[in-house]
Amino acid sequence: MKKLLFALLLFPSALLAQPTVIKAARLFDGTSDTIVRNAVIVVDGKRIVSVGGTIPADSRVIDLGDVTLLPGFIDSHVHLTAQAGDNWYLDYFQELMRQPAEQALLATIYARKTIEAGFTTVRNVGATDYVDVGLRNAINNGWVVGPRMLVSLYAIGATGGHGDGDPIPPARGYQQQGPMQGVCNGVGECRAAVRYQIKYGADVIKFMPSGGVLSLSDPVDAPELSQEEMNAIVEEAHHWGRKVAAHCHGDAAARMAVQAGVDSIEHGSFMKPETLAMMRDKGVYLVPTLLAGEWTGGRADKFPPPIAMKARAALAARSEMFRNAIKAGVKIAFGTDSAVSPHGMNPQEFALMTGLGMSPAAALRSATSVAATLLGVDDRVGTIATGKLADIVAVPGNPLDDIHQTEHVFFVMKEGTVVKNAK
Ligand SMILES: [Zn+2]
């Protein structure tokens, strides 16, 4: 006994070395079209060390029973640093009056809701005041619980465009923003805007080729940057080894962005079949954010009239676009634009995708292996396979028979640590 105690004092890691085995009736590995029966995943430390193998004698077994195990979900388009409520005008006032530190504390609540819904990795595409950087680092340091984050800092766009602030009269004391806050005009400033975001910690660059729904100054579908400016933003980001996500509703802007070499088009509401064919040929991903369209277009009356009009138009156009994207064979990565809808509702995107003709297996792949490849993290996450980080979630029943089961994630493991087990 004394000897054992001594050994544990000297080598406390011996206590942690016990592997964990997760058992369940079914497993979806993130790549296939089908379910594997009688799943056994062996986790040692942060990683998966075997799938379907034998159970080591000294392991801790978590037997979840008649459920399906899946790779931790990935949301390619969130804003964990904010969240819209039912009253647009009240939201506006409250966000204006909040200190960045308060906003960061709120963001920790959104991060927890997101991971508890089964999302162990997110791409945060647009934030202010470096709250996204703070949250990412806090999660990485273990200070707060949340998904692994790739962050873009400020989204980049033109004066008056979707990346700029609202047209609050300068007489009220609001300063026009510049390249540090992502607002740029001309090739030089656009390159500077990219460099500023990378300087302060951007993993990915987000920019605004077209107008947006939730902004007061711009038409939703107009191109807001010149071809030269788009080329400069994408080239600069790629030089620094960062991928580029392009916010685009309009078709012409999307074509320019694809021409510039972006990695993904976000939203894409008004894109035509020819543009979708270009995306397929160049391997550009679509991140459709159907939930955002549903949430804004379906509640348009809460917004000021210019936004309401844009929200309805985008919602009316996006279903046909999405069906055309599937038909064309465009790579589709799961993304919700959560913040527009409440954090934690992310899984509702699955049923919206299958409702517009995507197969349940393809929808699940879009939130696992496909999104991992878009984000460039497929060497670590996105599938349940030997050597990958142990990001594993469980849902009741079989999500290939009923996709709504994804809305009932009750078990979440991130990097080998159980974050939630509500069984
Ligand atoms: Zn967004």
GROMACS .gro file of C-alpha atoms and ligand atoms in nm:
model
  424
    1MET     CA    1   0.000   0.000   0.000
    2LYS     CA    2   0.278   0.237   0.103
    3LYS     CA    3   0.466   0.146  -0.212
    4LEU     CA    4   0.162   0.222  -0.429
    5LEU     CA    5   0.107   0.559  -0.258
    6PHE     CA    6   0.472   0.643  -0.312
    7ALA     CA    7   0.446   0.552  -0.680
    8LEU     CA    8   0.138   0.772  -0.723
    9LEU     CA    9   0.310   1.066  -0.553
   10LEU     CA   10   0.606   1.028  -0.781
   11PHE     CA   11   0.405   0.958  -1.094
   12PRO     CA   12   0.059   1.119  -1.058
   13SER     CA   13   0.009   1.073  -1.430
   14ALA     CA   14  -0.029   0.702  -1.354
   15LEU     CA   15  -0.375   0.791  -1.224
   16LEU     CA   16  -0.465   0.958  -1.553
   17ALA     CA   17  -0.325   0.686  -1.771
   18GLN     CA   18  -0.640   0.473  -1.737
   19PRO     CA   19  -0.804   0.464  -2.082
   20THR     CA   20  -1.172   0.547  -2.123
   21VAL     CA   21  -1.395   0.327  -2.335
   22ILE     CA   22  -1.719   0.461  -2.479
   23LYS     CA   23  -1.972   0.199  -2.586
   24ALA     CA   24  -2.297   0.254  -2.774
   25ALA     CA   25  -2.538   0.071  -3.002
   26ARG     CA   26  -2.440   0.283  -3.305
   27LEU     CA   27  -2.162   0.504  -3.445
   28PHE     CA   28  -2.145   0.751  -3.733
   29ASP     CA   29  -1.777   0.814  -3.807
   30GLY     CA   30  -1.817   1.144  -3.996
   31THR     CA   31  -1.719   1.012  -4.340
   32SER     CA   32  -1.949   0.727  -4.439
   33ASP     CA   33  -2.308   0.695  -4.554
   34THR     CA   34  -2.397   0.439  -4.292
   35ILE     CA   35  -2.400   0.356  -3.924
   36VAL     CA   36  -2.166   0.108  -3.756
   37ARG     CA   37  -2.333  -0.123  -3.503
   38ASN     CA   38  -2.198  -0.198  -3.153
   39ALA     CA   39  -1.953   0.088  -3.128
   40VAL     CA   40  -1.646   0.077  -2.905
   41ILE     CA   41  -1.415   0.380  -2.890
   42VAL     CA   42  -1.102   0.367  -2.675
   43VAL     CA   43  -0.976   0.709  -2.560
   44ASP     CA   44  -0.637   0.759  -2.396
   45GLY     CA   45  -0.558   1.111  -2.277
   46LYS     CA   46  -0.680   1.353  -2.544
   47ARG     CA   47  -0.690   1.108  -2.833
   48ILE     CA   48  -0.880   0.818  -2.979
   49VAL     CA   49  -0.648   0.515  -2.971
   50SER     CA   50  -0.880   0.260  -3.128
   51VAL     CA   51  -1.225   0.224  -3.282
   52GLY     CA   52  -1.401  -0.113  -3.276
   53GLY     CA   53  -1.106  -0.287  -3.109
   54THR     CA   54  -1.082  -0.480  -2.784
   55ILE     CA   55  -1.147  -0.316  -2.447
   56PRO     CA   56  -0.826  -0.276  -2.243
   57ALA     CA   57  -0.847  -0.456  -1.907
   58ASP     CA   58  -0.783  -0.149  -1.688
   59SER     CA   59  -1.020   0.090  -1.868
   60ARG     CA   60  -1.309   0.300  -1.739
   61VAL     CA   61  -1.617   0.205  -1.943
   62ILE     CA   62  -1.893   0.453  -2.027
   63ASP     CA   63  -2.176   0.243  -2.169
   64LEU     CA   64  -2.431   0.479  -2.324
   65GLY     CA   65  -2.665   0.208  -2.454
   66ASP     CA   66  -2.917   0.255  -2.736
   67VAL     CA   67  -2.771   0.577  -2.879
   68THR     CA   68  -2.554   0.698  -3.167
   69LEU     CA   69  -2.199   0.832  -3.124
   70LEU     CA   70  -2.077   1.097  -3.368
   71PRO     CA   71  -1.771   1.321  -3.404
   72GLY     CA   72  -1.810   1.650  -3.215
   73PHE     CA   73  -2.003   1.883  -3.445
   74ILE     CA   74  -1.837   2.180  -3.618
   75ASP     CA   75  -2.017   2.507  -3.687
   76SER     CA   76  -1.832   2.701  -3.959
   77HIS     CA   77  -2.016   3.026  -3.898
   78VAL     CA   78  -2.093   3.162  -3.552
   79HIS     CA   79  -2.055   3.484  -3.357
   80LEU     CA   80  -2.007   3.366  -2.998
   81THR     CA   81  -1.950   3.720  -2.873
   82ALA     CA   82  -2.308   3.841  -2.922
   83GLN     CA   83  -2.668   3.728  -2.938
   84ALA     CA   84  -2.983   3.891  -3.075
   85GLY     CA   85  -3.297   3.903  -2.863
   86ASP     CA   86  -3.661   3.963  -2.952
   87ASN     CA   87  -3.634   4.342  -2.944
   88TRP     CA   88  -3.388   4.477  -3.203
   89TYR     CA   89  -3.396   4.831  -3.063
   90LEU     CA   90  -3.330   4.721  -2.704
   91ASP     CA   91  -3.047   4.492  -2.823
   92TYR     CA   92  -2.891   4.784  -3.004
   93PHE     CA   93  -2.897   5.007  -2.699
   94GLN     CA   94  -2.768   4.741  -2.462
   95GLU     CA   95  -2.483   4.638  -2.688
   96LEU     CA   96  -2.381   5.000  -2.731
   97MET     CA   97  -2.369   5.055  -2.355
   98ARG     CA   98  -2.187   4.734  -2.261
   99GLN     CA   99  -1.815   4.739  -2.184
  100PRO     CA  100  -1.608   4.489  -2.385
  101ALA     CA  101  -1.535   4.304  -2.059
  102GLU     CA  102  -1.909   4.256  -1.995
  103GLN     CA  103  -1.953   4.137  -2.351
  104ALA     CA  104  -1.672   3.886  -2.297
  105LEU     CA  105  -1.841   3.749  -1.984
  106LEU     CA  106  -2.166   3.708  -2.177
  107ALA     CA  107  -1.969   3.530  -2.449
  108THR     CA  108  -1.859   3.263  -2.200
  109ILE     CA  109  -2.228   3.175  -2.148
  110TYR     CA  110  -2.279   3.145  -2.525
  111ALA     CA  111  -1.966   2.929  -2.553
  112ARG     CA  112  -2.099   2.685  -2.293
  113LYS     CA  113  -2.441   2.665  -2.462
  114THR     CA  114  -2.270   2.590  -2.792
  115ILE     CA  115  -2.053   2.305  -2.666
  116GLU     CA  116  -2.343   2.158  -2.466
  117ALA     CA  117  -2.540   2.144  -2.793
  118GLY     CA  118  -2.264   1.920  -2.930
  119PHE     CA  119  -2.040   2.170  -3.111
  120THR     CA  120  -1.680   2.109  -3.006
  121THR     CA  121  -1.528   2.331  -3.278
  122VAL     CA  122  -1.651   2.662  -3.422
  123ARG     CA  123  -1.528   2.923  -3.666
  124ASN     CA  124  -1.608   3.267  -3.527
  125VAL     CA  125  -1.637   3.493  -3.832
  126GLY     CA  126  -1.665   3.850  -3.710
  127ALA     CA  127  -1.637   4.015  -3.369
  128THR     CA  128  -1.544   4.353  -3.224
  129ASP     CA  129  -1.309   4.466  -2.945
  130TYR     CA  130  -1.105   4.141  -2.967
  131VAL     CA  131  -1.363   3.960  -2.753
  132ASP     CA  132  -1.328   3.657  -2.983
  133VAL     CA  133  -0.952   3.641  -2.925
  134GLY     CA  134  -1.003   3.664  -2.549
  135LEU     CA  135  -1.266   3.392  -2.550
  136ARG     CA  136  -1.060   3.160  -2.771
  137ASN     CA  137  -0.757   3.199  -2.545
  138ALA     CA  138  -0.963   3.155  -2.228
  139ILE     CA  139  -1.105   2.828  -2.363
  140ASN     CA  140  -0.761   2.708  -2.473
  141ASN     CA  141  -0.624   2.789  -2.126
  142GLY     CA  142  -0.905   2.600  -1.954
  143TRP     CA  143  -1.041   2.912  -1.780
  144VAL     CA  144  -1.387   2.860  -1.929
  145VAL     CA  145  -1.566   2.571  -2.097
  146GLY     CA  146  -1.636   2.607  -2.465
  147PRO     CA  147  -1.566   2.483  -2.815
  148ARG     CA  148  -1.228   2.506  -2.984
  149MET     CA  149  -1.243   2.837  -3.174
  150LEU     CA  150  -1.097   2.968  -3.495
  151VAL     CA  151  -1.145   3.345  -3.493
  152SER     CA  152  -1.136   3.621  -3.754
  153LEU     CA  153  -1.149   3.935  -3.534
  154TYR     CA  154  -1.305   4.223  -3.732
  155ALA     CA  155  -1.471   4.137  -4.062
  156ILE     CA  156  -1.319   4.335  -4.348
  157GLY     CA  157  -1.524   4.553  -4.582
  158ALA     CA  158  -1.572   4.893  -4.742
  159THR     CA  159  -1.692   5.220  -4.590
  160GLY     CA  160  -2.070   5.209  -4.569
  161GLY     CA  161  -2.070   4.835  -4.631
  162HIS     CA  162  -2.172   4.537  -4.419
  163GLY     CA  163  -1.842   4.545  -4.231
  164ASP     CA  164  -1.875   4.910  -4.134
  165GLY     CA  165  -2.078   5.049  -3.845
  166ASP     CA  166  -2.428   5.188  -3.885
  167PRO     CA  167  -2.476   5.547  -4.009
  168ILE     CA  168  -2.492   5.706  -3.664
  169PRO     CA  169  -2.448   6.083  -3.725
  170PRO     CA  170  -2.085   6.192  -3.681
  171ALA     CA  171  -2.223   6.487  -3.480
  172ARG     CA  172  -2.302   6.236  -3.200
  173GLY     CA  173  -1.931   6.176  -3.158
  174TYR     CA  174  -1.898   5.836  -3.326
  175GLN     CA  175  -1.571   5.799  -3.508
  176GLN     CA  176  -1.550   5.651  -3.855
  177GLN     CA  177  -1.361   5.322  -3.831
  178GLY     CA  178  -1.053   5.231  -4.033
  179PRO     CA  179  -0.843   4.931  -4.142
  180MET     CA  180  -0.773   4.824  -3.781
  181GLN     CA  181  -1.147   4.770  -3.741
  182GLY     CA  182  -1.167   4.611  -4.085
  183VAL     CA  183  -1.295   4.913  -4.279
  184CYS     CA  184  -1.086   4.971  -4.589
  185ASN     CA  185  -1.095   5.145  -4.927
  186GLY     CA  186  -0.840   5.074  -5.196
  187VAL     CA  187  -0.592   4.792  -5.232
  188GLY     CA  188  -0.340   4.931  -4.979
  189GLU     CA  189  -0.591   4.976  -4.699
  190CYS     CA  190  -0.746   4.635  -4.768
  191ARG     CA  191  -0.407   4.466  -4.734
  192ALA     CA  192  -0.349   4.664  -4.412
  193ALA     CA  193  -0.687   4.554  -4.277
  194VAL     CA  194  -0.591   4.188  -4.327
  195ARG     CA  195  -0.251   4.243  -4.165
  196TYR     CA  196  -0.406   4.411  -3.860
  197GLN     CA  197  -0.640   4.119  -3.799
  198ILE     CA  198  -0.353   3.872  -3.826
  199LYS     CA  199  -0.132   4.086  -3.602
  200TYR     CA  200  -0.388   4.064  -3.319
  201GLY     CA  201  -0.455   3.693  -3.356
  202ALA     CA  202  -0.681   3.603  -3.650
  203ASP     CA  203  -0.683   3.234  -3.747
  204VAL     CA  204  -0.902   3.306  -4.050
  205ILE     CA  205  -1.001   3.617  -4.248
  206LYS     CA  206  -1.364   3.714  -4.299
  207PHE     CA  207  -1.460   3.977  -4.552
  208MET     CA  208  -1.770   4.130  -4.703
  209PRO     CA  209  -1.785   4.119  -5.086
  210SER     CA  210  -2.159   4.189  -5.080
  211GLY     CA  211  -2.408   4.377  -4.869
  212GLY     CA  212  -2.578   4.213  -4.575
  213VAL     CA  213  -2.917   4.179  -4.412
  214LEU     CA  214  -2.856   4.323  -4.065
  215SER     CA  215  -2.700   4.654  -4.170
  216LEU     CA  216  -2.874   4.983  -4.237
  217SER     CA  217  -2.672   5.149  -4.514
  218ASP     CA  218  -2.626   4.890  -4.788
  219PRO     CA  219  -2.829   4.694  -5.044
  220VAL     CA  220  -2.818   4.323  -4.955
  221ASP     CA  221  -2.687   4.197  -5.288
  222ALA     CA  222  -2.459   4.473  -5.428
  223PRO     CA  223  -2.083   4.415  -5.459
  224GLU     CA  224  -1.917   4.641  -5.200
  225LEU     CA  225  -1.554   4.597  -5.296
  226SER     CA  226  -1.381   4.620  -5.631
  227GLN     CA  227  -1.229   4.311  -5.792
  228GLU     CA  228  -0.883   4.452  -5.714
  229GLU     CA  229  -0.971   4.500  -5.347
  230MET     CA  230  -1.109   4.143  -5.321
  231ASN     CA  231  -0.800   4.002  -5.494
  232ALA     CA  232  -0.577   4.193  -5.251
  233ILE     CA  233  -0.763   4.072  -4.940
  234VAL     CA  234  -0.758   3.708  -5.045
  235GLU     CA  235  -0.397   3.714  -5.167
  236GLU     CA  236  -0.276   3.884  -4.851
  237ALA     CA  237  -0.459   3.636  -4.626
  238HIS     CA  238  -0.327   3.339  -4.822
  239HIS     CA  239   0.028   3.476  -4.806
  240TRP     CA  240   0.000   3.464  -4.428
  241GLY     CA  241  -0.144   3.111  -4.434
  242ARG     CA  242  -0.498   3.213  -4.345
  243LYS     CA  243  -0.813   3.090  -4.521
  244VAL     CA  244  -1.077   3.340  -4.630
  245ALA     CA  245  -1.452   3.331  -4.565
  246ALA     CA  246  -1.657   3.563  -4.785
  247HIS     CA  247  -1.991   3.697  -4.668
  248CYS     CA  248  -2.200   3.711  -4.987
  249HIS     CA  249  -2.570   3.729  -5.051
  250GLY     CA  250  -2.550   3.877  -5.401
  251ASP     CA  251  -2.466   3.673  -5.710
  252ALA     CA  252  -2.231   3.923  -5.879
  253ALA     CA  253  -2.033   3.973  -5.558
  254ALA     CA  254  -2.006   3.597  -5.508
  255ARG     CA  255  -1.868   3.551  -5.858
  256MET     CA  256  -1.606   3.821  -5.792
  257ALA     CA  257  -1.514   3.659  -5.461
  258VAL     CA  258  -1.478   3.316  -5.623
  259GLN     CA  259  -1.263   3.478  -5.892
  260ALA     CA  260  -1.048   3.629  -5.616
  261GLY     CA  261  -0.989   3.278  -5.476
  262VAL     CA  262  -1.190   3.264  -5.152
  263ASP     CA  263  -1.219   2.940  -4.959
  264SER     CA  264  -1.589   2.967  -4.871
  265ILE     CA  265  -1.899   3.169  -4.954
  266GLU     CA  266  -2.116   3.237  -4.650
  267HIS     CA  267  -2.498   3.264  -4.693
  268GLY     CA  268  -2.506   3.284  -5.076
  269SER     CA  269  -2.881   3.361  -5.083
  270PHE     CA  270  -2.909   3.497  -5.439
  271MET     CA  271  -2.644   3.287  -5.612
  272LYS     CA  272  -2.730   3.158  -5.959
  273PRO     CA  273  -2.653   2.811  -6.099
  274GLU     CA  274  -2.358   2.942  -6.307
  275THR     CA  275  -2.193   3.082  -5.993
  276LEU     CA  276  -2.255   2.755  -5.807
  277ALA     CA  277  -2.094   2.565  -6.097
  278MET     CA  278  -1.788   2.794  -6.069
  279MET     CA  279  -1.769   2.715  -5.698
  280ARG     CA  280  -1.785   2.342  -5.762
  281ASP     CA  281  -1.513   2.363  -6.028
  282LYS     CA  282  -1.283   2.565  -5.801
  283GLY     CA  283  -1.361   2.365  -5.484
  284VAL     CA  284  -1.511   2.664  -5.302
  285TYR     CA  285  -1.734   2.567  -5.008
  286LEU     CA  286  -2.082   2.700  -4.942
  287VAL     CA  287  -2.174   2.772  -4.579
  288PRO     CA  288  -2.550   2.817  -4.618
  289THR     CA  289  -2.659   2.945  -4.270
  290LEU     CA  290  -3.022   2.847  -4.334
  291LEU     CA  291  -3.106   2.901  -3.968
  292ALA     CA  292  -3.012   3.269  -3.990
  293GLY     CA  293  -3.243   3.319  -4.290
  294GLU     CA  294  -3.521   3.139  -4.106
  295TRP     CA  295  -3.468   3.342  -3.792
  296THR     CA  296  -3.450   3.687  -3.954
  297GLY     CA  297  -3.682   3.641  -4.253
  298GLY     CA  298  -3.935   3.461  -4.035
  299ARG     CA  299  -3.933   3.745  -3.777
  300ALA     CA  300  -3.880   4.038  -4.012
  301ASP     CA  301  -4.132   4.263  -3.835
  302LYS     CA  302  -3.900   4.314  -3.537
  303PHE     CA  303  -3.645   4.498  -3.753
  304PRO     CA  304  -3.637   4.854  -3.890
  305PRO     CA  305  -3.799   4.859  -4.238
  306PRO     CA  306  -3.477   4.857  -4.448
  307ILE     CA  307  -3.355   4.542  -4.268
  308ALA     CA  308  -3.698   4.373  -4.274
  309MET     CA  309  -3.715   4.412  -4.650
  310LYS     CA  310  -3.371   4.258  -4.701
  311ALA     CA  311  -3.443   3.972  -4.458
  312ARG     CA  312  -3.759   3.872  -4.644
  313ALA     CA  313  -3.586   3.888  -4.984
  314ALA     CA  314  -3.292   3.674  -4.870
  315LEU     CA  315  -3.520   3.411  -4.715
  316ALA     CA  316  -3.734   3.397  -5.029
  317ALA     CA  317  -3.430   3.331  -5.249
  318ARG     CA  318  -3.219   3.091  -5.047
  319SER     CA  319  -3.417   2.765  -5.074
  320GLU     CA  320  -3.381   2.749  -5.451
  321MET     CA  321  -3.014   2.843  -5.424
  322PHE     CA  322  -2.953   2.564  -5.170
  323ARG     CA  323  -3.128   2.303  -5.385
  324ASN     CA  324  -2.924   2.416  -5.685
  325ALA     CA  325  -2.604   2.391  -5.481
  326ILE     CA  326  -2.682   2.028  -5.395
  327LYS     CA  327  -2.768   1.955  -5.758
  328ALA     CA  328  -2.442   2.115  -5.876
  329GLY     CA  329  -2.234   1.916  -5.626
  330VAL     CA  330  -2.095   2.216  -5.438
  331LYS     CA  331  -1.916   2.123  -5.115
  332ILE     CA  332  -2.142   2.232  -4.829
  333ALA     CA  333  -2.006   2.302  -4.481
  334PHE     CA  334  -2.245   2.335  -4.188
  335GLY     CA  335  -2.287   2.687  -4.050
  336THR     CA  336  -2.566   2.864  -3.864
  337ASP     CA  337  -2.467   3.229  -3.806
  338SER     CA  338  -2.566   3.173  -3.441
  339ALA     CA  339  -2.595   3.508  -3.259
  340VAL     CA  340  -2.863   3.587  -3.517
  341SER     CA  341  -3.048   3.293  -3.357
  342PRO     CA  342  -2.984   3.200  -2.993
  343HIS     CA  343  -2.666   3.003  -2.921
  344GLY     CA  344  -2.731   2.635  -2.856
  345MET     CA  345  -2.998   2.606  -3.124
  346ASN     CA  346  -2.728   2.528  -3.382
  347PRO     CA  347  -2.847   2.167  -3.442
  348GLN     CA  348  -3.173   2.296  -3.594
  349GLU     CA  349  -2.970   2.367  -3.909
  350PHE     CA  350  -2.957   1.990  -3.977
  351ALA     CA  351  -3.332   1.956  -4.029
  352LEU     CA  352  -3.340   2.271  -4.242
  353MET     CA  353  -3.074   2.118  -4.468
  354THR     CA  354  -3.249   1.782  -4.501
  355GLY     CA  355  -3.581   1.963  -4.550
  356LEU     CA  356  -3.434   2.118  -4.866
  357GLY     CA  357  -3.317   1.787  -5.007
  358MET     CA  358  -2.983   1.703  -4.845
  359SER     CA  359  -2.954   1.344  -4.720
  360PRO     CA  360  -2.919   1.304  -4.341
  361ALA     CA  361  -2.574   1.145  -4.383
  362ALA     CA  362  -2.456   1.434  -4.603
  363ALA     CA  363  -2.588   1.686  -4.350
  364LEU     CA  364  -2.397   1.507  -4.070
  365ARG     CA  365  -2.079   1.498  -4.281
  366SER     CA  366  -2.118   1.871  -4.350
  367ALA     CA  367  -2.089   1.934  -3.974
  368THR     CA  368  -1.802   1.689  -3.922
  369SER     CA  369  -1.549   1.580  -4.187
  370VAL     CA  370  -1.648   1.842  -4.447
  371ALA     CA  371  -1.637   2.139  -4.209
  372ALA     CA  372  -1.309   2.012  -4.063
  373THR     CA  373  -1.153   2.022  -4.410
  374LEU     CA  374  -1.283   2.374  -4.478
  375LEU     CA  375  -1.142   2.493  -4.144
  376GLY     CA  376  -0.811   2.312  -4.204
  377VAL     CA  377  -0.841   2.112  -3.880
  378ASP     CA  378  -0.911   1.774  -4.042
  379ASP     CA  379  -0.579   1.637  -3.916
  380ARG     CA  380  -0.719   1.663  -3.560
  381VAL     CA  381  -1.100   1.655  -3.563
  382GLY     CA  382  -1.408   1.590  -3.778
  383THR     CA  383  -1.404   1.210  -3.778
  384ILE     CA  384  -1.399   0.929  -3.526
  385ALA     CA  385  -1.074   0.758  -3.614
  386THR     CA  386  -0.757   0.637  -3.446
  387GLY     CA  387  -0.521   0.926  -3.373
  388LYS     CA  388  -0.785   1.199  -3.383
  389LEU     CA  389  -0.864   1.415  -3.082
  390ALA     CA  390  -1.144   1.258  -2.878
  391ASP     CA  391  -1.425   1.499  -2.963
  392ILE     CA  392  -1.731   1.275  -2.937
  393VAL     CA  393  -2.102   1.343  -2.894
  394ALA     CA  394  -2.401   1.115  -2.846
  395VAL     CA  395  -2.764   1.152  -2.953
  396PRO     CA  396  -3.062   0.927  -2.877
  397GLY     CA  397  -3.179   0.678  -3.140
  398ASN     CA  398  -3.050   0.696  -3.497
  399PRO     CA  399  -3.004   1.041  -3.660
  400LEU     CA  400  -3.008   0.886  -4.009
  401ASP     CA  401  -3.371   0.780  -3.942
  402ASP     CA  402  -3.465   1.101  -3.759
  403ILE     CA  403  -3.234   1.400  -3.809
  404HIS     CA  404  -3.408   1.586  -3.523
  405GLN     CA  405  -3.220   1.355  -3.283
  406THR     CA  406  -2.923   1.589  -3.337
  407GLU     CA  407  -3.121   1.844  -3.135
  408HIS     CA  408  -3.094   1.617  -2.829
  409VAL     CA  409  -2.720   1.580  -2.771
  410PHE     CA  410  -2.685   1.450  -2.416
  411PHE     CA  411  -2.319   1.350  -2.406
  412VAL     CA  412  -2.023   1.566  -2.509
  413MET     CA  413  -1.654   1.482  -2.483
  414LYS     CA  414  -1.390   1.732  -2.594
  415GLU     CA  415  -1.028   1.620  -2.616
  416GLY     CA  416  -1.096   1.323  -2.393
  417THR     CA  417  -1.271   1.523  -2.119
  418VAL     CA  418  -1.643   1.470  -2.057
  419VAL     CA  419  -1.807   1.814  -2.078
  420LYS     CA  420  -2.165   1.691  -2.051
  421ASN     CA  421  -2.327   1.359  -1.964
  422ALA     CA  422  -2.699   1.396  -1.907
  423LYS     CA  423  -2.783   1.029  -1.940
  424ZN      ZN  424  -2.234   3.601  -3.966
   0.00000   0.00000   0.00000
